[in-house]
Coordinates of C-alpha atoms in Angstrom, one line a residue:
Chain A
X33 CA 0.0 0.0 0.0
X34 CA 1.4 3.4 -1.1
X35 CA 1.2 6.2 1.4
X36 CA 0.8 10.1 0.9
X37 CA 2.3 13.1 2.8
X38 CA 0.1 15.4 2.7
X39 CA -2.0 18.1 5.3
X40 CA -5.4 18.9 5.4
X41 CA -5.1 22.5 4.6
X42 CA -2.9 21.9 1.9
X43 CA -4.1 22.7 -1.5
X44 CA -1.9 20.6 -3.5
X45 CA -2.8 17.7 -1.3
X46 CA -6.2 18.5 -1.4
X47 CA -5.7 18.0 -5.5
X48 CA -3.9 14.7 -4.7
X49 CA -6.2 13.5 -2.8
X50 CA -9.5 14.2 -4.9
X51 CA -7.5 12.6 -7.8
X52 CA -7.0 9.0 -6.0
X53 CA -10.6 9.5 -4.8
X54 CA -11.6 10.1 -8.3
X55 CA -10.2 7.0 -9.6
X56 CA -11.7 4.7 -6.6
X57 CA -7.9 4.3 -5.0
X58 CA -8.5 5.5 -1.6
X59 CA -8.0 1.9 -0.5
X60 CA -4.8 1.5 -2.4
X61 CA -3.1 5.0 -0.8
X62 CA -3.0 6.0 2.8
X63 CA -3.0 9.3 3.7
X64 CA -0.7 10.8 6.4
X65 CA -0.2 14.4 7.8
X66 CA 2.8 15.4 7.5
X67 CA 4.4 18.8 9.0
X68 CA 6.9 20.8 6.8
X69 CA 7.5 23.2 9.6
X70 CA 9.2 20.8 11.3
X71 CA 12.9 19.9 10.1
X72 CA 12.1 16.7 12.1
X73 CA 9.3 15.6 10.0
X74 CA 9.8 12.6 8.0
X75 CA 9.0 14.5 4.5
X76 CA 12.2 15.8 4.7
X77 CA 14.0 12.4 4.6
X78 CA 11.3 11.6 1.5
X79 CA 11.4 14.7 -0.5
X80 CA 14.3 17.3 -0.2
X81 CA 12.2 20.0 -1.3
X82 CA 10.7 19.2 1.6
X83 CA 7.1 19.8 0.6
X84 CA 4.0 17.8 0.4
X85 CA 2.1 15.9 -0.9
X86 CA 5.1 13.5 -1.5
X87 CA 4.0 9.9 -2.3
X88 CA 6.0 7.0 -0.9
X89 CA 5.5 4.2 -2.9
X90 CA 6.0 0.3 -1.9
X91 CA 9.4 0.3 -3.5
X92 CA 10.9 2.6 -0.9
X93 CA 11.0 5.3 -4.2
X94 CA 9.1 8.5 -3.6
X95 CA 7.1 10.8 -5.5
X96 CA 6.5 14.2 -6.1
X97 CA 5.3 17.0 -6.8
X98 CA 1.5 16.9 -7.0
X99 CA 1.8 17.1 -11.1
X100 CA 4.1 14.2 -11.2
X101 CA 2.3 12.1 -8.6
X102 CA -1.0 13.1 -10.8
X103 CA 0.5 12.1 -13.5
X104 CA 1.6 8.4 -12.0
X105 CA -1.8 8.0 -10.9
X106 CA -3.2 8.5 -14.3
X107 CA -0.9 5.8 -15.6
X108 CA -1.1 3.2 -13.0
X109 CA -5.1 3.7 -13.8
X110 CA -4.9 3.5 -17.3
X111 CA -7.8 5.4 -18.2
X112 CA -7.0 8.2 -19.3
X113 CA -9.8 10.0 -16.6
X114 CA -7.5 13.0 -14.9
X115 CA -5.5 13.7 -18.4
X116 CA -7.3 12.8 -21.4
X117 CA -4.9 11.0 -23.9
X118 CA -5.6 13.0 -27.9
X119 CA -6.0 16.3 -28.6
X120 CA -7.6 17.5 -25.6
X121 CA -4.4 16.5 -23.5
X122 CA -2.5 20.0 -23.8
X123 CA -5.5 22.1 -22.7
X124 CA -6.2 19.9 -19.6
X125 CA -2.3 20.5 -19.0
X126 CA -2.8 24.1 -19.6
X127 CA -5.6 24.6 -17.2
X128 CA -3.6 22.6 -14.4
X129 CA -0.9 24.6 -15.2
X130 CA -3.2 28.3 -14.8
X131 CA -4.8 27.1 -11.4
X132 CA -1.3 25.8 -10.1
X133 CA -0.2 29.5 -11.3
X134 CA -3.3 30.8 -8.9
X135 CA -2.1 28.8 -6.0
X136 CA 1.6 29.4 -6.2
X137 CA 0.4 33.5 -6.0
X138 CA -2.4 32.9 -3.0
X139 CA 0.9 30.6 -1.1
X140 CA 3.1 33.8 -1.6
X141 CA 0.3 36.0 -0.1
X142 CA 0.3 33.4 3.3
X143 CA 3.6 32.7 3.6
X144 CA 3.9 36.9 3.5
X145 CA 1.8 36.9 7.3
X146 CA 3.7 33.3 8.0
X147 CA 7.0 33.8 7.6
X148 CA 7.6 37.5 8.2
X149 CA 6.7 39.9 10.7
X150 CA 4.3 42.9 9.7
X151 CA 6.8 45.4 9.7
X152 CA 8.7 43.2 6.6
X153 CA 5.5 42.6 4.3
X154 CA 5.7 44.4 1.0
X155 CA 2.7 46.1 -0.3
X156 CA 4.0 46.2 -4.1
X157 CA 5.0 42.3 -3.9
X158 CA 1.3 41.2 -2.6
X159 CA -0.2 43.7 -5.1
X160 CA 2.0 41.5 -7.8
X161 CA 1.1 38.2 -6.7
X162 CA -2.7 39.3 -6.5
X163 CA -2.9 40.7 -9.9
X164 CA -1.8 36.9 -10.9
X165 CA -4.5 35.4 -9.2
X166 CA -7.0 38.2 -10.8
X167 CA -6.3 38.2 -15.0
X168 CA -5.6 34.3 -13.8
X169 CA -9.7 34.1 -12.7
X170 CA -10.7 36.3 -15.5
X171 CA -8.9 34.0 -17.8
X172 CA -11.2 30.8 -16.5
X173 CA -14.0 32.7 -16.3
X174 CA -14.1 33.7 -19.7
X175 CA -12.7 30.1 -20.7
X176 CA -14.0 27.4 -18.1
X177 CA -12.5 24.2 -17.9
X178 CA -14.0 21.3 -20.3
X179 CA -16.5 19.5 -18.2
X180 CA -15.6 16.0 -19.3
X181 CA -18.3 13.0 -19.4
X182 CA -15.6 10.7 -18.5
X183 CA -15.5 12.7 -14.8
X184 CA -13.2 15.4 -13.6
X185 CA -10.2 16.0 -15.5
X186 CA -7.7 17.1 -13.5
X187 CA -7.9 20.9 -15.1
X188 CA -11.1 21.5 -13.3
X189 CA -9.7 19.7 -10.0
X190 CA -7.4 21.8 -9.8
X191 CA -9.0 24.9 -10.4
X192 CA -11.7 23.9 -7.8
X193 CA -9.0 23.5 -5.3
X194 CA -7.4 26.4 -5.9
X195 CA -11.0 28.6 -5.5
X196 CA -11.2 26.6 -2.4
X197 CA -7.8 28.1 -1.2
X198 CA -9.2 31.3 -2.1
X199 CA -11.9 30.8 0.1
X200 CA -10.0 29.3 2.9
X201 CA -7.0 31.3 3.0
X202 CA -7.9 34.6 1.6
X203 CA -11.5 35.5 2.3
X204 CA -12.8 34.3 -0.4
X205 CA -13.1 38.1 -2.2
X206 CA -12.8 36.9 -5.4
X207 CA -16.5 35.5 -5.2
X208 CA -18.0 39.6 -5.7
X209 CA -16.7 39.9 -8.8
X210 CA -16.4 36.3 -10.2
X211 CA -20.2 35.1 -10.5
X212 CA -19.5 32.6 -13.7
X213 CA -16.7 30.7 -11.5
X214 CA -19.4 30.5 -7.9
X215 CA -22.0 28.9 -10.1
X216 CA -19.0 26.9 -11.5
X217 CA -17.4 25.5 -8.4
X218 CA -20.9 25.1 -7.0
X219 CA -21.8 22.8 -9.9
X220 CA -18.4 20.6 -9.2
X221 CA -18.9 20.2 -5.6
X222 CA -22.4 18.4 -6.5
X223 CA -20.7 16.9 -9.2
X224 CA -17.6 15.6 -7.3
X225 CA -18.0 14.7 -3.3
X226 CA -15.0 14.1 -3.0
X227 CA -14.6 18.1 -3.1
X228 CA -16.6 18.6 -0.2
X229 CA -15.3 15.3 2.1
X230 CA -11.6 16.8 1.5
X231 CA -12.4 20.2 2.9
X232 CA -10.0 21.7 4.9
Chain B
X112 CA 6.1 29.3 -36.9
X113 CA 5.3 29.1 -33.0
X114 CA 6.8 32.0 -30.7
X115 CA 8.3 31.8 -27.6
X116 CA 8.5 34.3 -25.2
X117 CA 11.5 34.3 -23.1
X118 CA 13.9 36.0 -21.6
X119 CA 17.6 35.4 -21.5
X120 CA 18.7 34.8 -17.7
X121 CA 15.4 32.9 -17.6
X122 CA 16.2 29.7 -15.9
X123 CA 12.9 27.7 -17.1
X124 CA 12.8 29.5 -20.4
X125 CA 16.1 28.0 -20.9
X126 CA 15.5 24.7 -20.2
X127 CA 13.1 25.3 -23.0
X128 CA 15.3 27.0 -25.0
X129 CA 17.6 23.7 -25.1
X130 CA 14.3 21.2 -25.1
X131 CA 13.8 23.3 -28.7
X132 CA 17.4 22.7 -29.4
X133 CA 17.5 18.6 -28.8
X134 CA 14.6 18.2 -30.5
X135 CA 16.0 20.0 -33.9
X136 CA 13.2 22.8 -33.8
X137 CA 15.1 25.6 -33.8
X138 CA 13.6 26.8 -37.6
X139 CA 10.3 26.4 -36.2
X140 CA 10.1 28.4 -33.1
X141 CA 11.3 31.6 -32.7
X142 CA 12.4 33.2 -29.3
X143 CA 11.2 36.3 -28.2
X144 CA 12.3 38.7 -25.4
X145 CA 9.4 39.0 -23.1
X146 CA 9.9 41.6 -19.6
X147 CA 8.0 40.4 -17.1
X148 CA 8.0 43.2 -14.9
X149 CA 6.5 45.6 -17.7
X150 CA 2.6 45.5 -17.2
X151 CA 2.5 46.6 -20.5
X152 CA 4.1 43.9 -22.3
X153 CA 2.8 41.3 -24.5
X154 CA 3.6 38.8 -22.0
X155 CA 0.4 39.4 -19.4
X156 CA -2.1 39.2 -22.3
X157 CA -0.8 35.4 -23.2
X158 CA -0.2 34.4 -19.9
X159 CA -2.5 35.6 -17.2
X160 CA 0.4 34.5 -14.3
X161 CA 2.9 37.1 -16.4
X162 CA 5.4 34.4 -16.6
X163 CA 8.0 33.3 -19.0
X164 CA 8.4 30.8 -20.8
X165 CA 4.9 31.0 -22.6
X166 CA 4.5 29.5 -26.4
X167 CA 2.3 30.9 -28.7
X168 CA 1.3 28.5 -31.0
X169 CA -0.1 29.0 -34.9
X170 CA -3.6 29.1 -33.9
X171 CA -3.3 31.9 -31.8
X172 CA -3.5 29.4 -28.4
X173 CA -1.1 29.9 -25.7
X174 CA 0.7 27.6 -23.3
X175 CA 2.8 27.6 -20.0
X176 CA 4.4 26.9 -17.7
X177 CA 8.1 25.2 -18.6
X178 CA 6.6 21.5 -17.9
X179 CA 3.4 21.7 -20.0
X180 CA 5.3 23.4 -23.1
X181 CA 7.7 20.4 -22.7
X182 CA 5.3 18.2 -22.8
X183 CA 3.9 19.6 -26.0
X184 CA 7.3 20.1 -27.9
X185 CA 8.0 16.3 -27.0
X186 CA 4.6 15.0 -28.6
X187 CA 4.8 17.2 -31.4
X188 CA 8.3 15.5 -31.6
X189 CA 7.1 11.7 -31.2
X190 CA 9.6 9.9 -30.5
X191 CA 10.0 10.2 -26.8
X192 CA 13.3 11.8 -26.2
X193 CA 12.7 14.3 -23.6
X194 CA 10.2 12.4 -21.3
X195 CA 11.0 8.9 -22.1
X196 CA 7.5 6.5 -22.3
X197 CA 7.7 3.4 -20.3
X198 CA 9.0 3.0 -16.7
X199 CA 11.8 4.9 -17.0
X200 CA 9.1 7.8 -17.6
X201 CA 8.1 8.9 -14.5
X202 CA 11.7 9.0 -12.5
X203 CA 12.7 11.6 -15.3
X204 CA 9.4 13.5 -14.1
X205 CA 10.6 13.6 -10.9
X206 CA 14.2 14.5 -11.9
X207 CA 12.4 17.5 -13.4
X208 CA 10.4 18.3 -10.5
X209 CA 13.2 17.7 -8.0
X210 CA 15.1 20.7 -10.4
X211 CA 12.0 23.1 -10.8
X212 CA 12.2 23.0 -7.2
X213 CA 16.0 23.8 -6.7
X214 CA 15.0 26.9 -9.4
X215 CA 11.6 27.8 -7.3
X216 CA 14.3 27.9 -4.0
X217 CA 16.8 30.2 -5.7
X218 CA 14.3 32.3 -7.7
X219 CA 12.5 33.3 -4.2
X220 CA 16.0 33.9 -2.9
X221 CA 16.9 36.3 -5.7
X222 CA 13.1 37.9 -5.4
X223 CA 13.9 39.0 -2.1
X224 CA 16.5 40.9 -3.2
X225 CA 14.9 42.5 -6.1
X226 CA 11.4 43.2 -4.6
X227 CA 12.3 44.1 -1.3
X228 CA 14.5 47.1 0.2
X229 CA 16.9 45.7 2.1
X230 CA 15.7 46.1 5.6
X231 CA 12.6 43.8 4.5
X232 CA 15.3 41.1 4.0
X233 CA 14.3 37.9 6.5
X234 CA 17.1 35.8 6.9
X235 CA 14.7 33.0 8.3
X236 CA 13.0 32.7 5.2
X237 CA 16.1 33.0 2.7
X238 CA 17.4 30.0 4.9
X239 CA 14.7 28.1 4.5
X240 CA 14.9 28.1 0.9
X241 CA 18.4 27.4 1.1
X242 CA 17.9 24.5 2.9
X243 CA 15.6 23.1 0.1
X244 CA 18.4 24.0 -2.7
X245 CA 21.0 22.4 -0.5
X246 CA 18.8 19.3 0.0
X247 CA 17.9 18.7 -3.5
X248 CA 21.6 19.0 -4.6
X249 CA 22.7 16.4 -2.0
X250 CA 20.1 14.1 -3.6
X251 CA 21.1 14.6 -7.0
X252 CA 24.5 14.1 -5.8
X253 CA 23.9 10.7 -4.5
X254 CA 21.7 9.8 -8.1
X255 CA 22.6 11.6 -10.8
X256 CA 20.3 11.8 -13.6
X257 CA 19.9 8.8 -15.6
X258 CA 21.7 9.3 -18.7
X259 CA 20.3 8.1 -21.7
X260 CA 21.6 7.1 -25.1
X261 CA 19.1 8.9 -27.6
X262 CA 19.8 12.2 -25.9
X263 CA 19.4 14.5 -22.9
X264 CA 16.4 13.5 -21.2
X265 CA 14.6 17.0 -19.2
X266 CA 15.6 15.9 -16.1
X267 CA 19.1 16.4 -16.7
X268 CA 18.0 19.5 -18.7
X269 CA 16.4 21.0 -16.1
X270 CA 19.3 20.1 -13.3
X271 CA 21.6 21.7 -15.9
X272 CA 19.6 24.8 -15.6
X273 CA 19.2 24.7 -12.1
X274 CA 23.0 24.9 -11.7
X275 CA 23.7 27.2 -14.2
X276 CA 20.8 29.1 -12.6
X277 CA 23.0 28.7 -9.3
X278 CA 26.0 30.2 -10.9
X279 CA 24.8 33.0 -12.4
X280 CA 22.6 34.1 -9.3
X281 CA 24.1 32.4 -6.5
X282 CA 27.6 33.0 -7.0
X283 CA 27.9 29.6 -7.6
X284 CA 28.4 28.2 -4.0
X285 CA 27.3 25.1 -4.2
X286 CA 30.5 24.1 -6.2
X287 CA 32.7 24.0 -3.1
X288 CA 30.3 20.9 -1.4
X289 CA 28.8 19.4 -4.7
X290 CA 32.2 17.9 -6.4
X291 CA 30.5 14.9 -8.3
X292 CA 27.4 17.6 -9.3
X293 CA 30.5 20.0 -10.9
X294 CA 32.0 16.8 -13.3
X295 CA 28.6 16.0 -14.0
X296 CA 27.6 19.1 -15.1
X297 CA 31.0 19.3 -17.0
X298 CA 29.4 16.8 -18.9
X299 CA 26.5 17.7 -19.9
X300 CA 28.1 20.8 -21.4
X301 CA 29.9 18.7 -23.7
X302 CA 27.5 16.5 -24.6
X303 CA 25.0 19.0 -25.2
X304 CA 25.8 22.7 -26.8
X305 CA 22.7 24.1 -26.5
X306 CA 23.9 24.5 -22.9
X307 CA 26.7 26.7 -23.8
X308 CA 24.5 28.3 -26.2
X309 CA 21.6 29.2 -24.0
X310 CA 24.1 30.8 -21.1
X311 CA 22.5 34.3 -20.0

């Protein structure tokens, strides 16, 4: 049985962990908090970059980041369900890729109040990282992931997690001005439990 | 003819740069200069995170980040140089992941000098991320990327460009602790020009 590092607030976990529930693996993978505060945490000794989720596979051999372990997942399953073999491939790619973008900006904004006191946060490199997250929203708004018969690809996982993260972490502001992604997300949380049972 | 925007001290718009290279697609892709920091450029209308590398393709699509443009190139390509098919598949994904995140260490390190005055400057966080790049090279150190016969897989492209991105930004410390890292990456600059060729 595999095991994966992972937290429940993390948003890249939470992706993980929607895609093994997705595929009907959650009896196949265990799932273990792991703390990457702490240099004593195991993760280190599993993945340098110490960062989660990490997969540890039976073989002793580890995995990570969530993109590869996504991408190992898809294989072992062999249906093509999170990334769609064909043409439509690249755009599910693409659209991981643009809500990875939006989480990587919305991590920069925590880690600003989580790593430095408020006398060291920089109002110019927040006002960078949100104007990401922004023409990044408008950009699935006006272009929303394919909904796919097959089930979720992992475009539209990923994008759900990162709105989640928006929600959790940051107030969830971008809901005033982003009605075509609410009615979205609301639509993939009915559509995909496993959104909702992986809350944070 | 597909367009890349770039920039030359671009660490992943390098490795791209060389993907282009190994795969004999040089006449087919032209390289722009993109500056990220200039609202106003091209750049942000492409690519709603504002990042480089991003390809514009024939038919007016875009794509990003580094991995997914990779991916494309090495479809388009078919024969499976850059990410190998088969087992040996997924440990050059996480070669390539285990080097984006030596590159996402250093780039956050050299961000902190260039978006912050230097009285915002905490050491805590710059040797946090230190301790990731430090990790990662001890890991590579003790596997080096699997070399393989039909060329320069993008793991080892993307280490390559990880510790060329260390010597250009980062005065190239890790040289004095990394002595089997240093002949490897020897090398691979024989092996492949492109390197040479794509130094900022």
């Amino acid at each position: 049985m595999a095991t994966l590092l992972s937290s429940p607030p993390s948003p890249f976990g939470r992706k993980v962990r929607i895609a093994i529930d997705v595929l009907g693996m959650t009896d196949r993978i265990a799932v273990l908090t792991a703390d990457t505060n702490n240099p004593d945490d195991p993760v280190r000794r599993h993945n340098p970059l110490g960062k989660i989720p990490t997969l540890l596979l039976d073989d002793g051999d580890t995995l990570f980041d969530s993109r590869v372990i996504v991408d190992y997942l898809n294989a072992l399953d062999g249906r093509d369900l999170l990334i769609p073999a064909g043409p439509e491939r690249i755009g599910v790619l693409r659209e991981q890729a643009l809500a990875d973008g939006i989480l990587d900006a919305a991590l920069l904004q925590v880690y600003e109040r989580r790593y430095r006191p408020a006398e060291h946060h920089v109002e110019s490199w927040l006002e960078h990282q949100r104007g990401k997250v922004s023409r990044a929203l408008d950009a699935f708004s006006a272009r929303l992931p394919v909904a796919r018969p097959a089930g979720p690809s992992i475009g539209e996982i990923t994008l759900a997690c990162a709105l989640g993260y928006l929600d959790f972490r940051l107030e969830g502001s971008w809901r005033a001005t982003q009605p075509a992604l609410v009615s979205w997300l609301d639509g993939f949380a009915q559509r995909v439990p496993a959104f909702g049972r992986t809350a944070p």
